[in-house]
mmCIF file with all atom_site columns, C-alpha atoms in Angstrom:
data_model
loop_
_atom_site.group_PDB
_atom_site.id
_atom_site.type_symbol
_atom_site.label_atom_id
_atom_site.label_alt_id
_atom_site.label_comp_id
_atom_site.label_asym_id
_atom_site.label_entity_id
_atom_site.label_seq_id
_atom_site.pdbx_PDB_ins_code
_atom_site.Cartn_x
_atom_site.Cartn_y
_atom_site.Cartn_z
_atom_site.occupancy
_atom_site.B_iso_or_equiv
_atom_site.pdbx_formal_charge
_atom_site.auth_seq_id
_atom_site.auth_comp_id
_atom_site.auth_asym_id
_atom_site.auth_atom_id
_atom_site.pdbx_PDB_model_num
ATOM 1   C CA . MET A 1 1   ? -36.690 21.337  -54.217 1.00 0.00 ? 57  MET A CA 1
ATOM 2   C CA . SER A 1 2   ? -38.500 23.242  -51.474 1.00 0.00 ? 58  SER A CA 1
ATOM 3   C CA . LYS A 1 3   ? -37.098 23.846  -47.991 1.00 0.00 ? 59  LYS A CA 1
ATOM 4   C CA . GLY A 1 4   ? -39.405 21.137  -46.670 1.00 0.00 ? 60  GLY A CA 1
ATOM 5   C CA . GLY A 1 5   ? -37.682 18.557  -48.846 1.00 0.00 ? 61  GLY A CA 1
ATOM 6   C CA . CYS A 1 6   ? -39.071 16.367  -51.595 1.00 0.00 ? 62  CYS A CA 1
ATOM 7   C CA . LYS A 1 7   ? -42.426 14.612  -51.672 1.00 0.00 ? 63  LYS A CA 1
ATOM 8   C CA . VAL A 1 8   ? -41.001 11.602  -49.824 1.00 0.00 ? 64  VAL A CA 1
ATOM 9   C CA . CYS A 1 9   ? -39.888 13.928  -47.016 1.00 0.00 ? 65  CYS A CA 1
ATOM 10  C CA . ARG A 1 10  ? -43.379 15.389  -46.792 1.00 0.00 ? 66  ARG A CA 1
ATOM 11  C CA . VAL A 1 11  ? -45.241 12.063  -46.686 1.00 0.00 ? 67  VAL A CA 1
ATOM 12  C CA . ARG A 1 12  ? -42.727 10.728  -44.159 1.00 0.00 ? 68  ARG A CA 1
ATOM 13  C CA . ARG A 1 13  ? -43.741 13.536  -41.808 1.00 0.00 ? 69  ARG A CA 1
ATOM 14  C CA . ALA A 1 14  ? -47.445 13.451  -42.660 1.00 0.00 ? 70  ALA A CA 1
ATOM 15  C CA . TYR A 1 15  ? -47.759 9.719   -41.998 1.00 0.00 ? 71  TYR A CA 1
ATOM 16  C CA . ASP A 1 16  ? -45.277 9.542   -39.110 1.00 0.00 ? 72  ASP A CA 1
ATOM 17  C CA . LEU A 1 17  ? -42.951 7.136   -40.936 1.00 0.00 ? 73  LEU A CA 1
ATOM 18  C CA . SER A 1 18  ? -40.064 7.792   -38.561 1.00 0.00 ? 74  SER A CA 1
ATOM 19  C CA . THR A 1 19  ? -37.841 4.914   -39.738 1.00 0.00 ? 75  THR A CA 1
ATOM 20  C CA . LEU A 1 20  ? -38.588 5.309   -43.445 1.00 0.00 ? 76  LEU A CA 1
ATOM 21  C CA . ASP A 1 21  ? -35.192 6.667   -44.513 1.00 0.00 ? 77  ASP A CA 1
ATOM 22  C CA . GLU A 1 22  ? -33.275 3.942   -42.683 1.00 0.00 ? 78  GLU A CA 1
ATOM 23  C CA . THR A 1 23  ? -35.457 1.254   -44.242 1.00 0.00 ? 79  THR A CA 1
ATOM 24  C CA . LEU A 1 24  ? -35.118 2.733   -47.737 1.00 0.00 ? 80  LEU A CA 1
ATOM 25  C CA . LEU A 1 25  ? -31.332 2.846   -47.456 1.00 0.00 ? 81  LEU A CA 1
ATOM 26  C CA . GLU A 1 26  ? -31.098 -0.682  -46.088 1.00 0.00 ? 82  GLU A CA 1
ATOM 27  C CA . ARG A 1 27  ? -33.303 -2.178  -48.803 1.00 0.00 ? 83  ARG A CA 1
ATOM 28  C CA . TRP A 1 28  ? -31.677 -0.170  -51.599 1.00 0.00 ? 84  TRP A CA 1
ATOM 29  C CA . GLN A 1 29  ? -28.041 -0.754  -50.627 1.00 0.00 ? 85  GLN A CA 1
ATOM 30  C CA . ARG A 1 30  ? -28.068 -4.401  -49.579 1.00 0.00 ? 86  ARG A CA 1
ATOM 31  C CA . ASP A 1 31  ? -26.734 -7.075  -51.896 1.00 0.00 ? 87  ASP A CA 1
ATOM 32  C CA . GLU A 1 32  ? -29.337 -9.797  -51.329 1.00 0.00 ? 88  GLU A CA 1
ATOM 33  C CA . ASP A 1 33  ? -32.921 -9.153  -52.478 1.00 0.00 ? 89  ASP A CA 1
ATOM 34  C CA . ARG A 1 34  ? -32.100 -5.527  -53.265 1.00 0.00 ? 90  ARG A CA 1
ATOM 35  C CA . TYR A 1 35  ? -34.979 -3.098  -53.896 1.00 0.00 ? 91  TYR A CA 1
ATOM 36  C CA . GLY A 1 36  ? -34.914 -0.912  -57.002 1.00 0.00 ? 92  GLY A CA 1
ATOM 37  C CA . TYR A 1 37  ? -36.605 2.505   -57.245 1.00 0.00 ? 93  TYR A CA 1
ATOM 38  C CA . ARG A 1 38  ? -39.975 1.101   -58.350 1.00 0.00 ? 94  ARG A CA 1
ATOM 39  C CA . ARG A 1 39  ? -40.055 -1.491  -55.587 1.00 0.00 ? 95  ARG A CA 1
ATOM 40  C CA . LEU A 1 40  ? -39.121 1.168   -53.033 1.00 0.00 ? 96  LEU A CA 1
ATOM 41  C CA . ALA A 1 41  ? -41.946 3.368   -54.319 1.00 0.00 ? 97  ALA A CA 1
ATOM 42  C CA . THR A 1 42  ? -44.352 0.462   -53.806 1.00 0.00 ? 98  THR A CA 1
ATOM 43  C CA . TYR A 1 43  ? -43.011 0.028   -50.273 1.00 0.00 ? 99  TYR A CA 1
ATOM 44  C CA . ILE A 1 44  ? -43.534 3.727   -49.454 1.00 0.00 ? 100 ILE A CA 1
ATOM 45  C CA . ASN A 1 45  ? -47.032 3.802   -50.901 1.00 0.00 ? 101 ASN A CA 1
ATOM 46  C CA . ALA A 1 46  ? -47.995 0.599   -49.090 1.00 0.00 ? 102 ALA A CA 1
ATOM 47  C CA . SER A 1 47  ? -46.674 2.168   -45.865 1.00 0.00 ? 103 SER A CA 1
ATOM 48  C CA . ILE A 1 48  ? -48.849 5.238   -46.472 1.00 0.00 ? 104 ILE A CA 1
ATOM 49  C CA . LEU A 1 49  ? -51.897 3.019   -46.958 1.00 0.00 ? 105 LEU A CA 1
ATOM 50  C CA . GLU A 1 50  ? -50.940 0.889   -43.951 1.00 0.00 ? 106 GLU A CA 1
ATOM 51  C CA . THR A 1 51  ? -50.730 3.985   -41.735 1.00 0.00 ? 107 THR A CA 1
ATOM 52  C CA . GLU A 1 52  ? -54.121 5.226   -42.907 1.00 0.00 ? 108 GLU A CA 1
ATOM 53  C CA . LEU A 1 53  ? -55.624 1.816   -42.185 1.00 0.00 ? 109 LEU A CA 1
ATOM 54  C CA . GLU A 1 54  ? -54.127 1.937   -38.687 1.00 0.00 ? 110 GLU A CA 1
ATOM 55  C CA . ARG A 1 55  ? -55.662 5.365   -38.131 1.00 0.00 ? 111 ARG A CA 1
ATOM 56  C CA . ALA A 1 56  ? -58.993 3.779   -39.001 1.00 0.00 ? 112 ALA A CA 1
ATOM 57  C CA . GLY A 1 57  ? -58.363 1.073   -36.399 1.00 0.00 ? 113 GLY A CA 1
ATOM 58  C CA . LEU A 1 58  ? -57.432 -1.583  -38.957 1.00 0.00 ? 114 LEU A CA 1
ATOM 59  C CA . TYR A 1 59  ? -54.007 -3.065  -38.263 1.00 0.00 ? 115 TYR A CA 1
ATOM 60  C CA . THR A 1 60  ? -52.690 -4.603  -41.471 1.00 0.00 ? 116 THR A CA 1
ATOM 61  C CA . PRO A 1 61  ? -49.391 -6.487  -41.988 1.00 0.00 ? 117 PRO A CA 1
ATOM 62  C CA . GLU A 1 62  ? -46.975 -5.040  -44.534 1.00 0.00 ? 118 GLU A CA 1
ATOM 63  C CA . THR A 1 63  ? -47.614 -7.828  -47.041 1.00 0.00 ? 119 THR A CA 1
ATOM 64  C CA . ALA A 1 64  ? -51.387 -7.302  -46.893 1.00 0.00 ? 120 ALA A CA 1
ATOM 65  C CA . ALA A 1 65  ? -50.998 -3.523  -47.206 1.00 0.00 ? 121 ALA A CA 1
ATOM 66  C CA . THR A 1 66  ? -48.758 -4.055  -50.239 1.00 0.00 ? 122 THR A CA 1
ATOM 67  C CA . ALA A 1 67  ? -51.381 -6.277  -51.870 1.00 0.00 ? 123 ALA A CA 1
ATOM 68  C CA . LEU A 1 68  ? -54.083 -3.669  -51.213 1.00 0.00 ? 124 LEU A CA 1
ATOM 69  C CA . TYR A 1 69  ? -51.925 -0.880  -52.647 1.00 0.00 ? 125 TYR A CA 1
ATOM 70  C CA . GLU A 1 70  ? -51.118 -2.891  -55.778 1.00 0.00 ? 126 GLU A CA 1
ATOM 71  C CA . GLY A 1 71  ? -54.812 -3.655  -56.235 1.00 0.00 ? 127 GLY A CA 1
ATOM 72  C CA . LEU A 1 72  ? -55.623 0.036   -55.885 1.00 0.00 ? 128 LEU A CA 1
ATOM 73  C CA . ALA A 1 73  ? -52.846 1.009   -58.309 1.00 0.00 ? 129 ALA A CA 1
ATOM 74  C CA . ASN A 1 74  ? -54.150 -1.540  -60.828 1.00 0.00 ? 130 ASN A CA 1
ATOM 75  C CA . ASP A 1 75  ? -57.709 -0.188  -60.539 1.00 0.00 ? 131 ASP A CA 1
ATOM 76  C CA . ASP A 1 76  ? -59.079 -3.343  -58.952 1.00 0.00 ? 132 ASP A CA 1
ATOM 77  C CA . PRO A 1 77  ? -62.739 -2.441  -58.288 1.00 0.00 ? 133 PRO A CA 1
ATOM 78  C CA . ALA A 1 78  ? -63.018 -4.933  -55.409 1.00 0.00 ? 134 ALA A CA 1
ATOM 79  C CA . VAL A 1 79  ? -60.068 -3.361  -53.575 1.00 0.00 ? 135 VAL A CA 1
ATOM 80  C CA . ARG A 1 80  ? -61.355 0.160   -54.158 1.00 0.00 ? 136 ARG A CA 1
ATOM 81  C CA . GLU A 1 81  ? -64.797 -0.826  -52.904 1.00 0.00 ? 137 GLU A CA 1
ATOM 82  C CA . GLN A 1 82  ? -63.270 -2.459  -49.818 1.00 0.00 ? 138 GLN A CA 1
ATOM 83  C CA . LEU A 1 83  ? -61.274 0.666   -48.943 1.00 0.00 ? 139 LEU A CA 1
ATOM 84  C CA . GLU A 1 84  ? -64.235 2.937   -49.618 1.00 0.00 ? 140 GLU A CA 1
ATOM 85  C CA . ARG A 1 85  ? -66.310 0.848   -47.197 1.00 0.00 ? 141 ARG A CA 1
ATOM 86  C CA . GLU A 1 86  ? -63.704 1.607   -44.548 1.00 0.00 ? 142 GLU A CA 1
ATOM 87  C CA . GLU A 1 87  ? -64.163 5.301   -45.417 1.00 0.00 ? 143 GLU A CA 1
ATOM 88  C CA . LEU A 1 88  ? -60.526 5.834   -46.299 1.00 0.00 ? 144 LEU A CA 1
ATOM 89  C CA . PRO A 1 89  ? -59.738 9.161   -48.042 1.00 0.00 ? 145 PRO A CA 1
ATOM 90  C CA . LEU A 1 90  ? -58.692 7.542   -51.316 1.00 0.00 ? 146 LEU A CA 1
ATOM 91  C CA . GLU A 1 91  ? -58.382 10.794  -53.261 1.00 0.00 ? 147 GLU A CA 1
ATOM 92  C CA . ARG A 1 92  ? -55.903 12.200  -50.744 1.00 0.00 ? 148 ARG A CA 1
ATOM 93  C CA . LEU A 1 93  ? -54.030 8.931   -50.479 1.00 0.00 ? 149 LEU A CA 1
ATOM 94  C CA . GLU A 1 94  ? -53.615 8.621   -54.229 1.00 0.00 ? 150 GLU A CA 1
ATOM 95  C CA . SER A 1 95  ? -52.316 12.181  -54.432 1.00 0.00 ? 151 SER A CA 1
ATOM 96  C CA . ASP A 1 96  ? -49.767 11.337  -51.718 1.00 0.00 ? 152 ASP A CA 1
ATOM 97  C CA . PHE A 1 97  ? -48.475 8.204   -53.444 1.00 0.00 ? 153 PHE A CA 1
ATOM 98  C CA . VAL A 1 98  ? -44.961 8.667   -54.844 1.00 0.00 ? 154 VAL A CA 1
ATOM 99  C CA . SER A 1 99  ? -43.375 7.659   -58.140 1.00 0.00 ? 155 SER A CA 1
ATOM 100 C CA . PHE A 1 100 ? -40.064 5.853   -58.618 1.00 0.00 ? 156 PHE A CA 1
ATOM 101 C CA . GLY A 1 101 ? -38.515 9.078   -59.931 1.00 0.00 ? 157 GLY A CA 1
ATOM 102 C CA . VAL A 1 102 ? -39.339 10.865  -56.684 1.00 0.00 ? 158 VAL A CA 1
ATOM 103 C CA . VAL A 1 103 ? -37.750 7.999   -54.740 1.00 0.00 ? 159 VAL A CA 1
ATOM 104 C CA . ARG A 1 104 ? -34.579 8.284   -56.820 1.00 0.00 ? 160 ARG A CA 1
ATOM 105 C CA . THR A 1 105 ? -34.419 12.022  -56.116 1.00 0.00 ? 161 THR A CA 1
ATOM 106 C CA . HIS A 1 106 ? -34.946 11.429  -52.408 1.00 0.00 ? 162 HIS A CA 1
ATOM 107 C CA . LEU A 1 107 ? -32.139 8.881   -52.182 1.00 0.00 ? 163 LEU A CA 1
ATOM 108 C CA . GLN A 1 108 ? -29.636 10.816  -54.256 1.00 0.00 ? 164 GLN A CA 1
ATOM 109 C CA . GLU A 1 109 ? -30.371 14.413  -53.267 1.00 0.00 ? 165 GLU A CA 1
ATOM 110 C CA . CYS A 1 110 ? -32.024 14.303  -49.829 1.00 0.00 ? 166 CYS A CA 1
ATOM 111 C CA . LEU A 1 111 ? -30.035 11.400  -48.396 1.00 0.00 ? 167 LEU A CA 1
ATOM 112 C CA . ASN A 1 112 ? -26.897 11.753  -50.565 1.00 0.00 ? 168 ASN A CA 1
ATOM 113 C CA . ALA A 1 113 ? -26.905 7.969   -50.868 1.00 0.00 ? 169 ALA A CA 1
ATOM 114 C CA . GLU A 1 114 ? -25.015 5.803   -53.325 1.00 0.00 ? 170 GLU A CA 1
ATOM 115 C CA . TRP A 1 115 ? -25.001 2.152   -54.264 1.00 0.00 ? 171 TRP A CA 1
ATOM 116 C CA . SER A 1 116 ? -21.788 0.647   -55.587 1.00 0.00 ? 172 SER A CA 1
ATOM 117 C CA . GLY A 1 117 ? -22.883 -2.937  -56.093 1.00 0.00 ? 173 GLY A CA 1
ATOM 118 C CA . ARG A 1 118 ? -21.480 -6.065  -54.525 1.00 0.00 ? 174 ARG A CA 1
ATOM 119 C CA . GLU A 1 119 ? -18.126 -4.504  -53.675 1.00 0.00 ? 175 GLU A CA 1
ATOM 120 C CA . ARG A 1 120 ? -19.871 -2.516  -50.989 1.00 0.00 ? 176 ARG A CA 1
ATOM 121 C CA . THR A 1 121 ? -19.662 -3.968  -47.471 1.00 0.00 ? 177 THR A CA 1
ATOM 122 C CA . THR A 1 122 ? -22.462 -3.170  -45.035 1.00 0.00 ? 178 THR A CA 1
ATOM 123 C CA . ASP A 1 123 ? -23.766 -4.251  -41.691 1.00 0.00 ? 179 ASP A CA 1
ATOM 124 C CA . TRP A 1 124 ? -27.277 -4.539  -43.111 1.00 0.00 ? 180 TRP A CA 1
ATOM 125 C CA . GLU A 1 125 ? -28.248 -7.202  -40.587 1.00 0.00 ? 181 GLU A CA 1
ATOM 126 C CA . GLN A 1 126 ? -27.553 -4.864  -37.678 1.00 0.00 ? 182 GLN A CA 1
ATOM 127 C CA . THR A 1 127 ? -29.319 -2.007  -39.460 1.00 0.00 ? 183 THR A CA 1
ATOM 128 C CA . THR A 1 128 ? -32.356 -4.208  -40.063 1.00 0.00 ? 184 THR A CA 1
ATOM 129 C CA . LEU A 1 129 ? -32.595 -5.146  -36.399 1.00 0.00 ? 185 LEU A CA 1
ATOM 130 C CA . GLU A 1 130 ? -32.174 -1.532  -35.326 1.00 0.00 ? 186 GLU A CA 1
ATOM 131 C CA . THR A 1 131 ? -34.958 -0.316  -37.628 1.00 0.00 ? 187 THR A CA 1
ATOM 132 C CA . VAL A 1 132 ? -37.445 -3.180  -37.852 1.00 0.00 ? 188 VAL A CA 1
ATOM 133 C CA . VAL A 1 133 ? -37.548 -4.312  -34.209 1.00 0.00 ? 189 VAL A CA 1
ATOM 134 C CA . PRO A 1 134 ? -38.439 -0.877  -32.733 1.00 0.00 ? 190 PRO A CA 1
ATOM 135 C CA . ARG A 1 135 ? -41.162 -0.474  -35.354 1.00 0.00 ? 191 ARG A CA 1
ATOM 136 C CA . LEU A 1 136 ? -42.549 -3.930  -34.619 1.00 0.00 ? 192 LEU A CA 1
ATOM 137 C CA . LEU A 1 137 ? -42.646 -3.230  -30.888 1.00 0.00 ? 193 LEU A CA 1
ATOM 138 C CA . ASP A 1 138 ? -44.277 0.151   -31.467 1.00 0.00 ? 194 ASP A CA 1
ATOM 139 C CA . ARG A 1 139 ? -46.981 -1.359  -33.702 1.00 0.00 ? 195 ARG A CA 1
ATOM 140 C CA . THR A 1 140 ? -47.598 -4.122  -31.167 1.00 0.00 ? 196 THR A CA 1
ATOM 141 C CA . HIS A 1 141 ? -47.934 -1.555  -28.383 1.00 0.00 ? 197 HIS A CA 1
ATOM 142 C CA . ARG A 1 142 ? -50.441 0.466   -30.405 1.00 0.00 ? 198 ARG A CA 1
ATOM 143 C CA . ALA A 1 143 ? -52.437 -2.666  -31.255 1.00 0.00 ? 199 ALA A CA 1
ATOM 144 C CA . LEU A 1 144 ? -52.653 -3.601  -27.574 1.00 0.00 ? 200 LEU A CA 1
ATOM 145 C CA . GLU A 1 145 ? -53.778 -0.087  -26.663 1.00 0.00 ? 201 GLU A CA 1
ATOM 146 C CA . SER A 1 146 ? -56.453 -0.251  -29.352 1.00 0.00 ? 202 SER A CA 1
ATOM 147 C CA . LEU A 1 147 ? -57.765 -3.545  -27.968 1.00 0.00 ? 203 LEU A CA 1
ATOM 148 C CA . GLN A 1 148 ? -57.821 -1.996  -24.509 1.00 0.00 ? 204 GLN A CA 1
ATOM 149 C CA . ARG A 1 149 ? -59.804 1.023   -25.739 1.00 0.00 ? 205 ARG A CA 1
ATOM 150 C CA . ARG A 1 150 ? -62.334 -1.345  -27.290 1.00 0.00 ? 206 ARG A CA 1
ATOM 151 C CA . GLU A 1 151 ? -62.512 -3.183  -23.941 1.00 0.00 ? 207 GLU A CA 1
ATOM 152 C CA . GLU A 1 152 ? -61.354 -6.429  -25.528 1.00 0.00 ? 208 GLU A CA 1
ATOM 153 C CA . LEU A 1 153 ? -58.245 -6.570  -23.360 1.00 0.00 ? 209 LEU A CA 1
ATOM 154 C CA . GLU A 1 154 ? -57.247 -5.418  -19.880 1.00 0.00 ? 210 GLU A CA 1
ATOM 155 C CA . LEU A 1 155 ? -53.782 -3.953  -19.380 1.00 0.00 ? 211 LEU A CA 1
ATOM 156 C CA . PRO A 1 156 ? -51.995 -2.241  -16.486 1.00 0.00 ? 212 PRO A CA 1
ATOM 157 C CA . GLU A 1 157 ? -51.451 1.498   -16.716 1.00 0.00 ? 213 GLU A CA 1
ATOM 158 C CA . ALA A 1 158 ? -47.900 1.117   -18.018 1.00 0.00 ? 214 ALA A CA 1
ATOM 159 C CA . ILE A 1 159 ? -46.528 -1.751  -20.068 1.00 0.00 ? 215 ILE A CA 1
ATOM 160 C CA . GLU A 1 160 ? -43.129 -2.378  -21.605 1.00 0.00 ? 216 GLU A CA 1
ATOM 161 C CA . LEU A 1 161 ? -42.513 -4.575  -24.636 1.00 0.00 ? 217 LEU A CA 1
ATOM 162 C CA . SER A 1 162 ? -39.264 -6.274  -25.551 1.00 0.00 ? 218 SER A CA 1
ATOM 163 C CA . MET A 1 163 ? -38.083 -8.931  -27.961 1.00 0.00 ? 219 MET A CA 1
ATOM 164 C CA . THR A 1 164 ? -36.608 -12.140 -26.600 1.00 0.00 ? 220 THR A CA 1
ATOM 165 C CA . VAL A 1 165 ? -35.108 -15.235 -28.203 1.00 0.00 ? 221 VAL A CA 1
ATOM 166 C CA . SER A 1 166 ? -35.924 -18.647 -26.708 1.00 0.00 ? 222 SER A CA 1
ATOM 167 C CA . CYS A 1 167 ? -34.049 -21.930 -27.049 1.00 0.00 ? 223 CYS A CA 1
ATOM 168 C CA . SER A 1 168 ? -36.452 -24.654 -28.184 1.00 0.00 ? 224 SER A CA 1
ATOM 169 C CA . SER A 1 169 ? -34.340 -27.334 -26.459 1.00 0.00 ? 225 SER A CA 1
ATOM 170 C CA . CYS A 1 170 ? -33.835 -26.045 -22.916 1.00 0.00 ? 226 CYS A CA 1
ATOM 171 C CA . GLY A 1 171 ? -36.509 -23.342 -22.839 1.00 0.00 ? 227 GLY A CA 1
ATOM 172 C CA . GLU A 1 172 ? -34.225 -20.559 -21.630 1.00 0.00 ? 228 GLU A CA 1
ATOM 173 C CA . SER A 1 173 ? -34.628 -17.119 -23.172 1.00 0.00 ? 229 SER A CA 1
ATOM 174 C CA . ALA A 1 174 ? -32.573 -13.962 -23.526 1.00 0.00 ? 230 ALA A CA 1
ATOM 175 C CA . SER A 1 175 ? -32.990 -10.457 -24.817 1.00 0.00 ? 231 SER A CA 1
ATOM 176 C CA . LEU A 1 176 ? -31.984 -9.591  -28.353 1.00 0.00 ? 232 LEU A CA 1
ATOM 177 C CA . GLU A 1 177 ? -29.141 -7.498  -26.924 1.00 0.00 ? 233 GLU A CA 1
ATOM 178 C CA . SER A 1 178 ? -27.669 -10.532 -25.133 1.00 0.00 ? 234 SER A CA 1
ATOM 179 C CA . LEU A 1 179 ? -27.915 -12.585 -28.300 1.00 0.00 ? 235 LEU A CA 1
ATOM 180 C CA . LEU A 1 180 ? -26.069 -9.966  -30.352 1.00 0.00 ? 236 LEU A CA 1
ATOM 181 C CA . ALA A 1 181 ? -23.411 -9.734  -27.634 1.00 0.00 ? 237 ALA A CA 1
ATOM 182 C CA . GLU A 1 182 ? -22.725 -13.448 -28.312 1.00 0.00 ? 238 GLU A CA 1
ATOM 183 C CA . ASP A 1 183 ? -23.100 -14.377 -24.653 1.00 0.00 ? 239 ASP A CA 1
ATOM 184 C CA . ALA A 1 184 ? -23.658 -18.053 -23.795 1.00 0.00 ? 240 ALA A CA 1
ATOM 185 C CA . TRP A 1 185 ? -27.194 -17.305 -22.651 1.00 0.00 ? 241 TRP A CA 1
ATOM 186 C CA . CYS A 1 186 ? -28.584 -20.837 -22.447 1.00 0.00 ? 242 CYS A CA 1
ATOM 187 C CA . ALA A 1 187 ? -27.429 -24.173 -21.042 1.00 0.00 ? 243 ALA A CA 1
ATOM 188 C CA . CYS A 1 188 ? -27.188 -25.669 -24.537 1.00 0.00 ? 244 CYS A CA 1
ATOM 189 C CA . LEU A 1 189 ? -24.566 -23.121 -25.576 1.00 0.00 ? 245 LEU A CA 1
ATOM 190 C CA . GLU A 1 190 ? -22.677 -23.560 -22.307 1.00 0.00 ? 246 GLU A CA 1
ATOM 191 C CA . ASN A 1 191 ? -22.646 -27.351 -22.783 1.00 0.00 ? 247 ASN A CA 1
ATOM 192 C CA . ARG A 1 192 ? -21.488 -26.928 -26.368 1.00 0.00 ? 248 ARG A CA 1
ATOM 193 C CA . GLU A 1 193 ? -18.576 -24.758 -25.241 1.00 0.00 ? 249 GLU A CA 1
ATOM 194 C CA . ALA A 1 194 ? -17.690 -27.255 -22.492 1.00 0.00 ? 250 ALA A CA 1
ATOM 195 C CA . GLU A 1 195 ? -17.747 -30.157 -24.976 1.00 0.00 ? 251 GLU A CA 1
ATOM 196 C CA . SER A 1 196 ? -15.489 -28.192 -27.307 1.00 0.00 ? 252 SER A CA 1
ATOM 197 C CA . ASP A 1 197 ? -13.019 -27.609 -24.468 1.00 0.00 ? 253 ASP A CA 1
ATOM 198 C CA . ASP A 1 198 ? -13.140 -31.318 -23.534 1.00 0.00 ? 254 ASP A CA 1
ATOM 199 C CA . ARG A 1 199 ? -12.403 -32.347 -27.127 1.00 0.00 ? 255 ARG A CA 1
ATOM 200 C CA . GLN A 1 200 ? -9.414  -30.040 -27.217 1.00 0.00 ? 256 GLN A CA 1
ATOM 201 C CA . ASP A 1 201 ? -8.103  -31.450 -23.920 1.00 0.00 ? 257 ASP A CA 1
ATOM 202 C CA . THR A 1 202 ? -8.674  -35.039 -25.072 1.00 0.00 ? 258 THR A CA 1
ATOM 203 C CA . GLY A 1 203 ? -6.909  -34.347 -28.327 1.00 0.00 ? 259 GLY A CA 1
ATOM 204 C CA . GLY A 1 204 ? -3.897  -33.046 -26.459 1.00 0.00 ? 260 GLY A CA 1
ATOM 205 C CA . SER A 1 205 ? -3.820  -36.150 -24.211 1.00 0.00 ? 261 SER A CA 1
ATOM 206 C CA . ASN A 1 206 ? -3.984  -38.458 -27.236 1.00 0.00 ? 262 ASN A CA 1
ATOM 207 C CA . ASP A 1 207 ? -1.077  -36.654 -28.824 1.00 0.00 ? 263 ASP A CA 1
ATOM 208 C CA . ASN A 1 208 ? 1.009   -37.142 -25.675 1.00 0.00 ? 264 ASN A CA 1
ATOM 209 C CA . ALA A 1 209 ? 0.059   -40.812 -25.538 1.00 0.00 ? 265 ALA A CA 1
ATOM 210 C CA . GLY A 1 210 ? 1.173   -41.233 -29.128 1.00 0.00 ? 266 GLY A CA 1
ATOM 211 C CA . GLU A 1 211 ? 4.518   -39.650 -28.383 1.00 0.00 ? 267 GLU A CA 1
ATOM 212 C CA . LYS A 1 212 ? 5.050   -42.013 -25.405 1.00 0.00 ? 268 LYS A CA 1
ATOM 213 C CA . SER A 1 213 ? 4.166   -45.033 -27.575 1.00 0.00 ? 269 SER A CA 1
ATOM 214 C CA . ASN A 1 214 ? 6.678   -44.023 -30.219 1.00 0.00 ? 270 ASN A CA 1
ATOM 215 C CA . VAL A 1 215 ? 9.389   -43.609 -27.596 1.00 0.00 ? 271 VAL A CA 1
ATOM 216 C CA . ALA A 1 216 ? 8.682   -47.082 -26.179 1.00 0.00 ? 272 ALA A CA 1
ATOM 217 C CA . THR A 1 217 ? 8.848   -48.628 -29.661 1.00 0.00 ? 273 THR A CA 1
ATOM 218 C CA . ASP A 1 218 ? 12.179  -46.981 -30.362 1.00 0.00 ? 274 ASP A CA 1
ATOM 219 C CA . GLU A 1 219 ? 13.562  -48.267 -27.061 1.00 0.00 ? 275 GLU A CA 1
ATOM 220 C CA . ARG A 1 220 ? 12.532  -51.862 -27.907 1.00 0.00 ? 276 ARG A CA 1
ATOM 221 C CA . ARG A 1 221 ? 14.158  -51.613 -31.313 1.00 0.00 ? 277 ARG A CA 1
ATOM 222 C CA . SER A 1 222 ? 17.416  -50.396 -29.786 1.00 0.00 ? 278 SER A CA 1
ATOM 223 C CA . GLU A 1 223 ? 17.467  -53.426 -27.498 1.00 0.00 ? 279 GLU A CA 1
#
């Protein structure tokens, strides 16, 4: 392997796939819906195609980019014609696509990663949020800037994007960080906690009442 790393390392840099390694590890090591080497190769190649489409001003969701890549890989003439119309450099793209063997080498030798099956415990949910959310916000920011350049949208000089979670019942919202911190960020959660406390208090009162009733019964029997 060269000093610059394997082919996956090179395409990661060439196509600015900054969170690629984290995503590969998360999808390869998780227990549910785990990606094998071939599926990871498809993901990488679809990401390459997706990036090239973005550079051409065509913002494409991951699922659509995957479908286009699979059509290209299966020699679908309609897909090839569509991409040629967009003047994408198909010859270069196809030479940059990776095989499942290259992905295996990247995981095992470049990332020193292992997968030990279901006995492995991970915080894949946290990892997913840490890798997917920043990428989503970055893509959204770039899409907005593109619309502004095409004069289809007016934006202030500086904008900041964030992800929030809203309660459909009371309408209150909170940042993703607050949600992960398990704070009672909306009135519904606060009411739920209060009701839980009330039930506990009521339960204790009922227990005391039962004890008093038993004592009174015993006293009547002794008479």
